[in-house]
Short mmCIF file of C-alpha atoms in Angstrom, two decimals:
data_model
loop_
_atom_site.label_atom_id
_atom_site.label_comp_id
_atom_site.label_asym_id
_atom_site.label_seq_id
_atom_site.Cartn_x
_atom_site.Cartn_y
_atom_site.Cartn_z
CA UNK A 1007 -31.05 -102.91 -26.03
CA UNK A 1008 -33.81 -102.15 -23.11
CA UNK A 1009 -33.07 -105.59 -21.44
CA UNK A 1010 -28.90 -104.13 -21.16
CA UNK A 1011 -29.90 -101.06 -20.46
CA UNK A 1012 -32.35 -102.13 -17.34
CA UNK A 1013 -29.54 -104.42 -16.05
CA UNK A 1014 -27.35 -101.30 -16.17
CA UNK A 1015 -29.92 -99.81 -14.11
CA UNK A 1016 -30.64 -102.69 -11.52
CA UNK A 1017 -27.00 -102.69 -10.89
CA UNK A 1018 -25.51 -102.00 -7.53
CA UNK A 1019 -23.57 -98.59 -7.70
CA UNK A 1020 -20.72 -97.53 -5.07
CA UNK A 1021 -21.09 -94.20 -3.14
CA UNK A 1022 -19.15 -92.45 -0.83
CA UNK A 1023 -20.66 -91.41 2.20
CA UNK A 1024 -19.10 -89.75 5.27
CA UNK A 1025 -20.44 -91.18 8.67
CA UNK A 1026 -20.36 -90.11 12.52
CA UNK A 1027 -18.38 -92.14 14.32
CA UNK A 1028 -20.53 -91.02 17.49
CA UNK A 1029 -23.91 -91.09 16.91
CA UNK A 1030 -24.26 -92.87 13.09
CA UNK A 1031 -25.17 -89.45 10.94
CA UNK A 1032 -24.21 -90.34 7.43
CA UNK A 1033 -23.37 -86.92 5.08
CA UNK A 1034 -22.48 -86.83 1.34
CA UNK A 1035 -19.47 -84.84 2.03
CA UNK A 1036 -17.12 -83.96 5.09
CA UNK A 1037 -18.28 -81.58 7.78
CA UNK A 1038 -16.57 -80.50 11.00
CA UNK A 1039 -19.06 -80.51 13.57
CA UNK A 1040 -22.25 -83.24 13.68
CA UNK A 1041 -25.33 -81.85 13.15
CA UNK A 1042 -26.99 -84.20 14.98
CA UNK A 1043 -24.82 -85.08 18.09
CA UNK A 1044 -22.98 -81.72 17.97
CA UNK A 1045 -19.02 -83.09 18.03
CA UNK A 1046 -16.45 -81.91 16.40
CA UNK A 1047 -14.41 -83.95 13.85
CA UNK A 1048 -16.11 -87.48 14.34
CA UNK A 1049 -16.78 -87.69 10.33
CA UNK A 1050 -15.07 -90.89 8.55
CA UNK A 1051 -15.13 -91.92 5.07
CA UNK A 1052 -17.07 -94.83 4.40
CA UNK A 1053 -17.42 -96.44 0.75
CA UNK A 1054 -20.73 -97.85 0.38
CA UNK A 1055 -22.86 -100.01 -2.64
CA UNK A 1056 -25.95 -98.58 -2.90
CA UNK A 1057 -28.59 -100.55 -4.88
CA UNK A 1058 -31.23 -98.78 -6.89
CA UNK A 1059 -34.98 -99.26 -5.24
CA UNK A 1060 -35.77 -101.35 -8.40
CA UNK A 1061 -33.03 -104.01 -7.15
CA UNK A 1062 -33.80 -103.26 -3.55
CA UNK A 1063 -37.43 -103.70 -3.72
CA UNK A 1064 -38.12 -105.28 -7.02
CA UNK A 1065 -42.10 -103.79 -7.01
CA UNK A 1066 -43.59 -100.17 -7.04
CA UNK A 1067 -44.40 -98.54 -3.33
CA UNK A 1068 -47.88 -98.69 -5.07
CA UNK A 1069 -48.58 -102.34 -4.68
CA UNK A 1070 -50.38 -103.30 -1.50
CA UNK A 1071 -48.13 -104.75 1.39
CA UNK A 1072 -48.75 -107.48 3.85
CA UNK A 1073 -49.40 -105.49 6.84
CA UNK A 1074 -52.47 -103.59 7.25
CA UNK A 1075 -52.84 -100.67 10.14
CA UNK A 1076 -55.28 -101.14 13.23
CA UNK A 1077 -56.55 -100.04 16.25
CA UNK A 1078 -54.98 -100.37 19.99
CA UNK A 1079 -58.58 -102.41 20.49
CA UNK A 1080 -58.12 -104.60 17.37
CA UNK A 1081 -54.43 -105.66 18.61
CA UNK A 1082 -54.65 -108.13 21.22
CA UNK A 1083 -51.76 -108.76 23.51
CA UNK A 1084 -50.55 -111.41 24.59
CA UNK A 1085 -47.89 -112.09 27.15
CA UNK A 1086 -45.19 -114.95 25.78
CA UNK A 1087 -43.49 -117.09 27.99
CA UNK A 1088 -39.80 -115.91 28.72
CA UNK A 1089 -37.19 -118.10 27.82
CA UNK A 1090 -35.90 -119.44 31.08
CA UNK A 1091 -31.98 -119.46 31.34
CA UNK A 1092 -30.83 -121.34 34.27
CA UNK A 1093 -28.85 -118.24 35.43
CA UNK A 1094 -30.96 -115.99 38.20
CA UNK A 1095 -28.73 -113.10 37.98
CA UNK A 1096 -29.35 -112.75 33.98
CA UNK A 1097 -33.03 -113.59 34.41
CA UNK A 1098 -33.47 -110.79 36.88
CA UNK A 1099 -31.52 -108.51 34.93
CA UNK A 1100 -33.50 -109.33 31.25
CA UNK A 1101 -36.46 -108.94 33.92
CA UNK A 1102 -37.73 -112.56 34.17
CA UNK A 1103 -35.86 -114.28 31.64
CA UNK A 1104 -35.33 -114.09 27.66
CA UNK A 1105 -38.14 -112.76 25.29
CA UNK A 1106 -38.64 -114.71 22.25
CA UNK A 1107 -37.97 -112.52 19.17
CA UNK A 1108 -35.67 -110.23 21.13
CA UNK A 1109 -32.25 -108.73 19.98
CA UNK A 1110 -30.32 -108.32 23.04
CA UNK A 1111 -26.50 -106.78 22.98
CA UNK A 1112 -24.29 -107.66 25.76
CA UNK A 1113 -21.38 -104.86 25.57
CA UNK A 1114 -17.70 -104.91 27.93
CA UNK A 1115 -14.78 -104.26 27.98
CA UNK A 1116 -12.30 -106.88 26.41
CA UNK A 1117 -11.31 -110.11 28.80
CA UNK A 1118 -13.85 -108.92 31.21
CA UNK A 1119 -15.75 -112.24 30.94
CA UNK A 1120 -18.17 -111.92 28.27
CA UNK A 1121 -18.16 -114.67 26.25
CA UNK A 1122 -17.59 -117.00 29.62
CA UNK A 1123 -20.53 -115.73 30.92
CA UNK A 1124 -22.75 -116.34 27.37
CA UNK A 1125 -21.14 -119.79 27.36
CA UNK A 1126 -21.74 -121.18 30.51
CA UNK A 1127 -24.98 -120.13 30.29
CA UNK A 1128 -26.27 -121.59 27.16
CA UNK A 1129 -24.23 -125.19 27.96
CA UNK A 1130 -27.44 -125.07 30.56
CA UNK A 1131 -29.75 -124.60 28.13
CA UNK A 1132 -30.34 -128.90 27.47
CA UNK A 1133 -33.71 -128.12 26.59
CA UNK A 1134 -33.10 -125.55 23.42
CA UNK A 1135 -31.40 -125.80 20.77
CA UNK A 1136 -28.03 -122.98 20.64
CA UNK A 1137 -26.41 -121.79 17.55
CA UNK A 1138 -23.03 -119.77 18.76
CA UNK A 1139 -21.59 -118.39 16.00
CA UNK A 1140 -17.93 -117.43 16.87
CA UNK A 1141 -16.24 -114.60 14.53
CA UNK A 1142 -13.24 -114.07 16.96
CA UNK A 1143 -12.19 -117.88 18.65
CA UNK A 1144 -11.87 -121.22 16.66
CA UNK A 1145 -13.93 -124.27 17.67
CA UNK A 1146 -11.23 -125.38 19.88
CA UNK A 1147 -10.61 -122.60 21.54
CA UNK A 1148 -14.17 -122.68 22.72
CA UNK A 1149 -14.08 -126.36 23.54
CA UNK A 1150 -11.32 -125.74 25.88
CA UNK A 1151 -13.62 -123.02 27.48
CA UNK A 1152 -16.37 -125.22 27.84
CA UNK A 1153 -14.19 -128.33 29.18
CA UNK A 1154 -12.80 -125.66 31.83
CA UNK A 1155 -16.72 -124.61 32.99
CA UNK A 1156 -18.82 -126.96 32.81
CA UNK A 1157 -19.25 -130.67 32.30
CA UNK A 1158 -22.63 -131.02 31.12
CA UNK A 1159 -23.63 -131.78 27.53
CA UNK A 1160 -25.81 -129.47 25.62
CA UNK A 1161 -27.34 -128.82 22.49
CA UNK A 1162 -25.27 -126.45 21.62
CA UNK A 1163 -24.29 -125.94 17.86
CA UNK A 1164 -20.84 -123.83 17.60
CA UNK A 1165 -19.36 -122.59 13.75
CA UNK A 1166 -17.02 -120.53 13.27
CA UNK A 1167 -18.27 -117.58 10.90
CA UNK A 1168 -18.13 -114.10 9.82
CA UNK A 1169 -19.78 -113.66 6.45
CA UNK A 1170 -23.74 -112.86 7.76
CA UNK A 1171 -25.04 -114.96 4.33
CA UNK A 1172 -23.20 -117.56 5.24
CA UNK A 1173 -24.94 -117.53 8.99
CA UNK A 1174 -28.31 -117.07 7.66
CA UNK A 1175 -27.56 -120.08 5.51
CA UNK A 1176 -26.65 -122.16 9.48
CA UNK A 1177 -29.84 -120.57 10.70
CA UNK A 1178 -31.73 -121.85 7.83
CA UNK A 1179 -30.19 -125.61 8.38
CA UNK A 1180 -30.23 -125.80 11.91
CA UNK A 1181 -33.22 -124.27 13.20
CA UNK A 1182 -31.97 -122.96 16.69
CA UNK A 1183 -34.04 -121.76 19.38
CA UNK A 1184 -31.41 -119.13 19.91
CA UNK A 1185 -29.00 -117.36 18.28
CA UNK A 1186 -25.59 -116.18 19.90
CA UNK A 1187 -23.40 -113.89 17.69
CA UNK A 1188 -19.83 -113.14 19.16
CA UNK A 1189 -19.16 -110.50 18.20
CA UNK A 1190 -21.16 -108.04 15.67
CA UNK A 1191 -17.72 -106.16 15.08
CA UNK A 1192 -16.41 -109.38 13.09
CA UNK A 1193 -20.03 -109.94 10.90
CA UNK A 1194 -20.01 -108.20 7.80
CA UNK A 1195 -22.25 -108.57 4.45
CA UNK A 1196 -21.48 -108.51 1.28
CA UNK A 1197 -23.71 -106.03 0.09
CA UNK A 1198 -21.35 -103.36 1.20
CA UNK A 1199 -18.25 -102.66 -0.10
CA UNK A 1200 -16.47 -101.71 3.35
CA UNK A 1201 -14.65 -103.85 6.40
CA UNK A 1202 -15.95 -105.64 9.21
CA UNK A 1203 -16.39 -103.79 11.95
CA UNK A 1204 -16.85 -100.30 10.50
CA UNK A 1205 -19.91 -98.15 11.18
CA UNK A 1206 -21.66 -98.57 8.42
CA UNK A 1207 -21.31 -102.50 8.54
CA UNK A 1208 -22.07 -102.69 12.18
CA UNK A 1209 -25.51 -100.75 11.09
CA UNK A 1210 -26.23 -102.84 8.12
CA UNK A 1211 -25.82 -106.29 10.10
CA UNK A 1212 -27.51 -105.25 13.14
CA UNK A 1213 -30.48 -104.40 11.54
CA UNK A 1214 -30.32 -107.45 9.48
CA UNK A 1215 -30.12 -109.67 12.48
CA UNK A 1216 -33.28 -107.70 13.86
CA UNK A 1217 -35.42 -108.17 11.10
CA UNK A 1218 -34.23 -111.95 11.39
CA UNK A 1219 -34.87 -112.59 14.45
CA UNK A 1220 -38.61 -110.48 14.60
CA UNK A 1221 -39.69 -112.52 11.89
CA UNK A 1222 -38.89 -115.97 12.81
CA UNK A 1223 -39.30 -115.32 16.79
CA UNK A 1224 -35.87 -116.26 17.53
CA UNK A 1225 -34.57 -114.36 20.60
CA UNK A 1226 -31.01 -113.14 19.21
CA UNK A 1227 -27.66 -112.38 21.69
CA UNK A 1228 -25.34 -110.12 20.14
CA UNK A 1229 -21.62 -109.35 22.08
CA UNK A 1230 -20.10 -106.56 21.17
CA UNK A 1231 -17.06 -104.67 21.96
CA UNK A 1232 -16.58 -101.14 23.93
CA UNK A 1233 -14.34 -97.95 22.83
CA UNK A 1234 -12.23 -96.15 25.32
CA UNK A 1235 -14.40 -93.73 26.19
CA UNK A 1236 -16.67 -96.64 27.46
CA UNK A 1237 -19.61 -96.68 25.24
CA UNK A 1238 -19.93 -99.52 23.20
CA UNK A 1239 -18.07 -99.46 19.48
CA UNK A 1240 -19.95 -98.54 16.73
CA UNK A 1241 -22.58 -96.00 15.67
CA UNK A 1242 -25.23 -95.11 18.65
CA UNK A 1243 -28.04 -96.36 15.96
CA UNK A 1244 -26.73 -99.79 17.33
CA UNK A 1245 -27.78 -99.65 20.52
CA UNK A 1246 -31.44 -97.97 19.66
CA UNK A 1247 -31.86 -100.79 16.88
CA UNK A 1248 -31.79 -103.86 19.90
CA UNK A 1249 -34.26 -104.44 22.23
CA UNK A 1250 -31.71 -104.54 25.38
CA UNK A 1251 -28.65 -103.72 26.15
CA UNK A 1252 -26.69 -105.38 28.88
CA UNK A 1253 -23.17 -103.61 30.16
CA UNK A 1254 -20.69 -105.79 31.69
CA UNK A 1255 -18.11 -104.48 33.73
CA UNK A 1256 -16.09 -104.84 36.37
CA UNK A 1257 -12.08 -103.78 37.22
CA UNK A 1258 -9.90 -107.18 36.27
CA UNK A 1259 -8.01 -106.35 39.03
CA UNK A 1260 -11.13 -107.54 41.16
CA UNK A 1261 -13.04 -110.99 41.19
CA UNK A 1262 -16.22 -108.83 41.08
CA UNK A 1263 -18.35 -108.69 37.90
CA UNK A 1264 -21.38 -106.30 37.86
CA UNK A 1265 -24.00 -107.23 34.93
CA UNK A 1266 -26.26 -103.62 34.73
CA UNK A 1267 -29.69 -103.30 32.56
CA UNK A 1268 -28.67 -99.99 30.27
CA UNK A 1269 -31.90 -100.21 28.10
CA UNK A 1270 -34.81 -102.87 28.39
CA UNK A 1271 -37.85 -102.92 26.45
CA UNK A 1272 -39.30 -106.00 28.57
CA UNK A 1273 -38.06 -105.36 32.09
CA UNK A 1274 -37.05 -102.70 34.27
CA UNK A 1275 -33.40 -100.89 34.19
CA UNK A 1276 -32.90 -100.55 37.40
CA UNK A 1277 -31.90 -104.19 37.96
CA UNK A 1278 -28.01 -105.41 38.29
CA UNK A 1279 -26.68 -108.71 38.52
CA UNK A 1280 -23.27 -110.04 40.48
CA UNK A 1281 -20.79 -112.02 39.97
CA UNK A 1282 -17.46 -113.75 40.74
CA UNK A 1283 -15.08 -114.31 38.74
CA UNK A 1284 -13.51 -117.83 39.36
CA UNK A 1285 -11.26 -120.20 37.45
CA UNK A 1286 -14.00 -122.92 36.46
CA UNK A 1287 -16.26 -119.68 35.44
CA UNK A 1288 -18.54 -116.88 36.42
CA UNK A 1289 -20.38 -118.22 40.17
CA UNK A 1290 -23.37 -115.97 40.64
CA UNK A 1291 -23.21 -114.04 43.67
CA UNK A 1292 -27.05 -114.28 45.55
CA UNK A 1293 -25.71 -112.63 49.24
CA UNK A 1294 -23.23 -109.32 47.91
CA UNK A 1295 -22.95 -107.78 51.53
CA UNK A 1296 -21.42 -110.81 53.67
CA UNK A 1297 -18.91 -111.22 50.75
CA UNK A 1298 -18.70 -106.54 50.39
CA UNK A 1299 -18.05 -106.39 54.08
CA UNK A 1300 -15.13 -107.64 56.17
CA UNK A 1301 -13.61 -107.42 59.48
CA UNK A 1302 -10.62 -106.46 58.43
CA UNK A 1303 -11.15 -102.77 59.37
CA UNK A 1304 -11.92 -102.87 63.24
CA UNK A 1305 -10.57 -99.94 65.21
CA UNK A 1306 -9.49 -98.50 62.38
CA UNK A 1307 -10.88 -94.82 61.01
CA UNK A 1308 -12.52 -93.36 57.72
CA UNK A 1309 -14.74 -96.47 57.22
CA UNK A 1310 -18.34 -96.29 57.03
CA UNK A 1311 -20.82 -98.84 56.61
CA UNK A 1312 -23.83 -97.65 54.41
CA UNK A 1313 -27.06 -99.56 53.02
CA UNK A 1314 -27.74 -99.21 49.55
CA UNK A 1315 -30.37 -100.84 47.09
CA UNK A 1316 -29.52 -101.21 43.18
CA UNK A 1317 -32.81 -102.54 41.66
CA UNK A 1318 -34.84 -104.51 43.63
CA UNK A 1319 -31.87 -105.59 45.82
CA UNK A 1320 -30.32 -104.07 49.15
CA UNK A 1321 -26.69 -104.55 49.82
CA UNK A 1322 -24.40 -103.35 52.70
CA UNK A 1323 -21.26 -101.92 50.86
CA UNK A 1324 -17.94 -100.00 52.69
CA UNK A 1325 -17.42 -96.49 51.96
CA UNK A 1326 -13.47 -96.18 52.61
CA UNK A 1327 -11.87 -92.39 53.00
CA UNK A 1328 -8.95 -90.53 53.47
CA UNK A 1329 -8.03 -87.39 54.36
CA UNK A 1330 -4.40 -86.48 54.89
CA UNK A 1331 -2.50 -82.56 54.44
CA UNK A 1332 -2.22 -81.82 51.15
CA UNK A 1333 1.35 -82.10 50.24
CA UNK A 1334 1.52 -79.89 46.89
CA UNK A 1335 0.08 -76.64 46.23
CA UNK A 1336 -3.78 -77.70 44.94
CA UNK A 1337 -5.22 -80.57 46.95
CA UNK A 1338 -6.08 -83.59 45.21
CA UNK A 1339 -9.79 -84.78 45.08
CA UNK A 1340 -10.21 -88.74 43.70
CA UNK A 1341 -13.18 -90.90 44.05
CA UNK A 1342 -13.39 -94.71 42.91
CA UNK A 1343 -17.24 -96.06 42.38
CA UNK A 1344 -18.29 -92.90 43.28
CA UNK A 1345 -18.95 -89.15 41.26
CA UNK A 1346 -16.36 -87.15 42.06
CA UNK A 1347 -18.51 -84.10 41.25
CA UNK A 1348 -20.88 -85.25 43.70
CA UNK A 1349 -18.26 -85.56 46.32
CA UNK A 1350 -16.86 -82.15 45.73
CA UNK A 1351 -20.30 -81.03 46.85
CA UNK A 1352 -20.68 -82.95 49.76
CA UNK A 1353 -17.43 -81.92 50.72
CA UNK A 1354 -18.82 -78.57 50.23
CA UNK A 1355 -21.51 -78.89 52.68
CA UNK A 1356 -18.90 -80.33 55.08
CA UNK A 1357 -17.32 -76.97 54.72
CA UNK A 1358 -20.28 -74.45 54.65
CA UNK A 1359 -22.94 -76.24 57.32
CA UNK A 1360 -20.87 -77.97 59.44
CA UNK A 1361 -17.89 -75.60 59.47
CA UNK A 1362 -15.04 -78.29 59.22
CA UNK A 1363 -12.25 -76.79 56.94
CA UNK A 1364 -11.30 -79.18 53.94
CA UNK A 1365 -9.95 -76.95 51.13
CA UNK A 1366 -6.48 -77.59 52.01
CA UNK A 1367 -6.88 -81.75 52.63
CA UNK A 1368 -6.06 -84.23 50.42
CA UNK A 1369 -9.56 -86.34 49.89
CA UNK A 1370 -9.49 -89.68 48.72
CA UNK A 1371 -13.00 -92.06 48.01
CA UNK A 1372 -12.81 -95.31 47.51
CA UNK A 1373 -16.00 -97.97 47.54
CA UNK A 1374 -14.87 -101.22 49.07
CA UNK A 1375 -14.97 -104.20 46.41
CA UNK A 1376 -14.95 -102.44 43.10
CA UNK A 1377 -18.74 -101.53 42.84
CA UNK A 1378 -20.08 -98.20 41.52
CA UNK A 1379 -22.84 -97.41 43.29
CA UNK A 1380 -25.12 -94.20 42.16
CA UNK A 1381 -27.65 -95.06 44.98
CA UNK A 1382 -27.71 -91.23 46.37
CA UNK A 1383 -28.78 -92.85 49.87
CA UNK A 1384 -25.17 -93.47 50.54
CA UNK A 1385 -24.01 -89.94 50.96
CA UNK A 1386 -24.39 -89.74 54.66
CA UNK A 1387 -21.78 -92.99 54.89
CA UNK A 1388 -19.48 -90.94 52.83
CA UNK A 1389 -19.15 -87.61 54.70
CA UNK A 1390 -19.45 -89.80 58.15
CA UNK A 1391 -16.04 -91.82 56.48
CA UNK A 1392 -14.70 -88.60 55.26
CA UNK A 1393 -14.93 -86.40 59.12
CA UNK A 1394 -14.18 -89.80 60.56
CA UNK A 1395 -10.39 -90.11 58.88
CA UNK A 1396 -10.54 -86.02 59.10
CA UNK A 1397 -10.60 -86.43 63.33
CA UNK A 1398 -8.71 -89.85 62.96
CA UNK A 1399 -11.71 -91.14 65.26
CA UNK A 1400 -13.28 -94.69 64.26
CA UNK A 1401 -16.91 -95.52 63.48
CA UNK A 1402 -18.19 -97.93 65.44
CA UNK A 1403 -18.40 -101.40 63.95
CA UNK A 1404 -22.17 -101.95 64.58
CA UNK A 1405 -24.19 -99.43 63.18
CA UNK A 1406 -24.82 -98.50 59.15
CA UNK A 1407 -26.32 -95.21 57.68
CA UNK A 1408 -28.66 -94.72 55.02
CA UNK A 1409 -29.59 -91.17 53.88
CA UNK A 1410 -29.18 -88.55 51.06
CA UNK A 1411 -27.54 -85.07 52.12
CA UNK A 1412 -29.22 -81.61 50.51
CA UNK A 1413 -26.81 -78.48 49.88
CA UNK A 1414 -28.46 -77.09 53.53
CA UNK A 1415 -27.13 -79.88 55.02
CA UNK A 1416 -30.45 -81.97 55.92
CA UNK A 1417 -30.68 -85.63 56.01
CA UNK A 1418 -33.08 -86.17 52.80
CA UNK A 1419 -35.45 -89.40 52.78
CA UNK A 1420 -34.58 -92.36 51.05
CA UNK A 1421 -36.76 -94.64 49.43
CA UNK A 1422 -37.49 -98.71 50.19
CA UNK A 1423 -36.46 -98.08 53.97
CA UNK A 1424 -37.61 -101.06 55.12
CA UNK A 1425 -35.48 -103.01 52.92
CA UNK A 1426 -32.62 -101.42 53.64
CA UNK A 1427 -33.32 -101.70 58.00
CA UNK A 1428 -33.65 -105.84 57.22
CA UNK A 1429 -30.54 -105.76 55.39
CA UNK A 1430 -29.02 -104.69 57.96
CA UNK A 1431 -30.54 -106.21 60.83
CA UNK A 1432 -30.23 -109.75 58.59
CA UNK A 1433 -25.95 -109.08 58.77
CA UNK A 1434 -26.13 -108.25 62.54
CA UNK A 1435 -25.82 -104.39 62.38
CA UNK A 1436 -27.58 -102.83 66.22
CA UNK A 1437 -27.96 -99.37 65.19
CA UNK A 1438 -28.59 -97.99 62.24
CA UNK A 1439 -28.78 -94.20 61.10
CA UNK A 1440 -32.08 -93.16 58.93
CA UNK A 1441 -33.88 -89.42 58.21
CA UNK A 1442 -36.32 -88.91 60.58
CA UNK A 1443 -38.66 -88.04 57.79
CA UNK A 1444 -38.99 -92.19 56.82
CA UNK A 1445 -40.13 -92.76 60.12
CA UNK A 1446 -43.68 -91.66 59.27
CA UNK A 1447 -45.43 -95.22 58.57
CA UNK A 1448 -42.77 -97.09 59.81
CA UNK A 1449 -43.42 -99.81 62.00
CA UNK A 1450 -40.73 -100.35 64.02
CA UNK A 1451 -42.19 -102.34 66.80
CA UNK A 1452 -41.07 -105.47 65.40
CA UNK A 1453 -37.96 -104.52 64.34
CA UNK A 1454 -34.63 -105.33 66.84
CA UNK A 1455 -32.11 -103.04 65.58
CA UNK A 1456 -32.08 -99.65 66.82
CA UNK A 1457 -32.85 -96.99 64.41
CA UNK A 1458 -31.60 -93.33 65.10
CA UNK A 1459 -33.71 -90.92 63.38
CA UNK A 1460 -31.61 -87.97 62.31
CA UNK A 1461 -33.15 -84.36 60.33
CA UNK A 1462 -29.02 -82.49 59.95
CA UNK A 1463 -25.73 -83.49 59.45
CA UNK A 1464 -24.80 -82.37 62.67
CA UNK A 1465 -26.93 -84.13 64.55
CA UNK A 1466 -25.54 -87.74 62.76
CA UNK A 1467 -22.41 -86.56 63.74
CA UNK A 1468 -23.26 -86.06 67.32
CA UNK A 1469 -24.81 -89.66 67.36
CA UNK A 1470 -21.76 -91.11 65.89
CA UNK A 1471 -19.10 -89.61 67.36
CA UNK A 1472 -20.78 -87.93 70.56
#
């Protein structure tokens, strides 16, 4: 009778739970608003099996566990090789290559290039051994991929699986050096009563897969999926569970791919990689601003050329504007790669300091090449593109600007100047416009393009338009 009644007890039990779809808060019953993230009428049902903590744990929190607590001064660290994958945009971004023991999540939107750009990286990888475990394509479906990018022969293992037992089970046979799970909304376990992809599945597996790959020192790539609202599908625990998480966007329209650092543990954030998007694959862009710039725009007004850095990198982008009479009652504001709250308030400095009348123009942004750029150093190229379509007079085609604009209507200092003057003298640019407050330290002896130190907007203007 006490043996049936402890196996009663040991046995898995279902509960309901009710779970934030935004940020991962699990309740016991239905409320409105989150009280964690704060939105309103994000809760879902979620059925759950719960185990007791005699079946979870099988021992009493008394007993004495493995790990023991120290001191910073009794931990020594040690600095592990990265994981070197034949790819220097990803290295740069993962900030020197792949940690071993790492869980990294590489989010997009769907046929933005994901998978290509996870496959035709590990078919480089002769030297490890790959386990891609496909929950979405069959094995032929990624042979056909890999016949259409690359030639080369790998080690790389490919099985076509969803149950997360069932992988553990490949893991456990194979022995990979690295683990590539496409994607984590397909994985589910068996331990919980609920469907693949759902929040609380997503949670379960994730931190499954973590605990995996921290104990055995296997770096771990996990693709996942993003919601319309552009964050990436399932609860927000996801993304503070992994070590890094890599955004991949880009408009399909445009060959352009844009690989940004969101979160990094082992590397800086700052850091983006490019790309173009090609039939054999994804060809890794190392020179952005001869392929960002053309010709194509000589003579012609409300282009300006401005030099930007994203991570360690300078690039020379076009900042394209127009301004036309507004045609309906309320004048239409629009900005592409660009915040169009941030343009309202340049335009609003146009307005105040400079005295050039706006509120009843149509104002369109646009950033050449589908890039969105947050660099605020480019926000004297934008209102010089903006008066230059306003006056219908053309910039010329040999200088480039590089400054941030205050709500007075001064010429703010940038950082990494240097960089940026290079850049531009490497493309051919002769002039270039800069604040006069980077000048201090500046060598600019050696330096053949001619910089034109400017403090207001007005005096930019003067220099570009006379």
């Amino acid at each position: 009778m006490w043996v049936q009644n402890y196996t009663l007890f040991i046995m898995a039990k279902e509960k309901t739970l009710y779970v934030c779809t935004h940020c991962g808060q699990d309740s016991p019953k239905w409320v409105g608003k989150c009280p964690s993230c704060g939105q309103w009428n994000t809760y879902v049902e979620q059925v759950v099996r719960k185990e007791s903590p005699v079946a979870r744990h099988g021992a009493s929190i008394l007993e004495p566990t493995k790990s023991q607590p120290l001191t910073l001064s009794d931990i020594h660290g040690v600095e592990e090789p990265r994981i070197h994958m034949h790819d220097e945009e990803l290295n740069r971004v993962l900030g020197g290559g792949l940690v071993p023991g790492s869980l990294v999540l590489l989010g997009g939107e769907p046929g933005i290039g994901k998978s290509t750009l996870i496959l035709q990286t590990v078919l480089k990888l002769n030297d490890k051994k790959v386990l891609y475990v496909s929950g979405e394509e069959s094995a032929r479906q990624l042979k056909l991929r890999a016949d259409r990018i690359s030639n080369e022969t790998s080690n790389c293992l490919i099985v076509c699986e969803t149950s997360l037992e069932q992988i553990y089970v490949h893991i456990k046979n194979t022995r990979p050096d690295l683990v590539i799970i496409d994607s984590i909304q397909t994985i589910f376990t068996e331990n919980i009563d609920s469907s693949p992809g759902s929040l609380v599945q997503v949670r379960e597996c994730s931190a499954s897969i973590l605990k995996f790959a921290k104990e055995s020192n296997t770096p771990v790539i996990l693709i996942g999926h993003i919601n319309k609202e552009g964050s990436i599908a399932g609860p927000k625990v996801l993304e503070h569970i992994v070590d890094t998480v890599l955004q991949f966007e880009g408009d399909q329209h445009y060959m352009y791919r844009i690989l940004r650092s969101i979160k990094n543990r082992f590397g800086s954030t700052a850091e983006l990689g490019i790309y173009e998007m090609r039939q054999n694959g994804l060809r890794q862009v190392s020179n952005p601003s001869e392929l960002l710039l053309t010709d194509e725009h000589e003579g012609m007004s409300g282009v300006a050329i401005a030099s930007a850095i994203e991570g360690v990198r300078p690039f020379l982008i076009e900042t394209q504007a127009l301004v036309s009479s507004a045609v309906y009652g309320n004048p239409q504001r629009s900005a592409t790669g660009f915040d169009l709250r941030r343009m309202n308030m340049l335009l609003a400095v146009l307005e105040k300091r400079v005295g050039f009348k706006l509120a009843q123009k149509d104002v369109y942004l646009n950033i050449a090449g589908g890039l969105k750029v947050n660099d605020p150093a480019i926000d004297l190229s934008i209102i010089s593109a903006i008066l230059s379509s306003n006056m219908d007079v053309a910039i010329d085609r040999d200088i480039c600007m590089a400054g941030e604009v205050g709500l007075s209507g001064e010429i703010r200092p940038v950082n990494r100047i240097e960089q940026r003057i290079s850049e531009a003298e490497k493309l051919g640019f002769k002039r270039i416009l800069i604040p006069k407050h980077n000048l201090q330290g500046l060598d600019t002896k050696k330096m053949k393009i001619e910089i034109i130190p400017v403090r207001k907007v007005e005096e930019a203007f003067r220099a570009l338009f006379g």
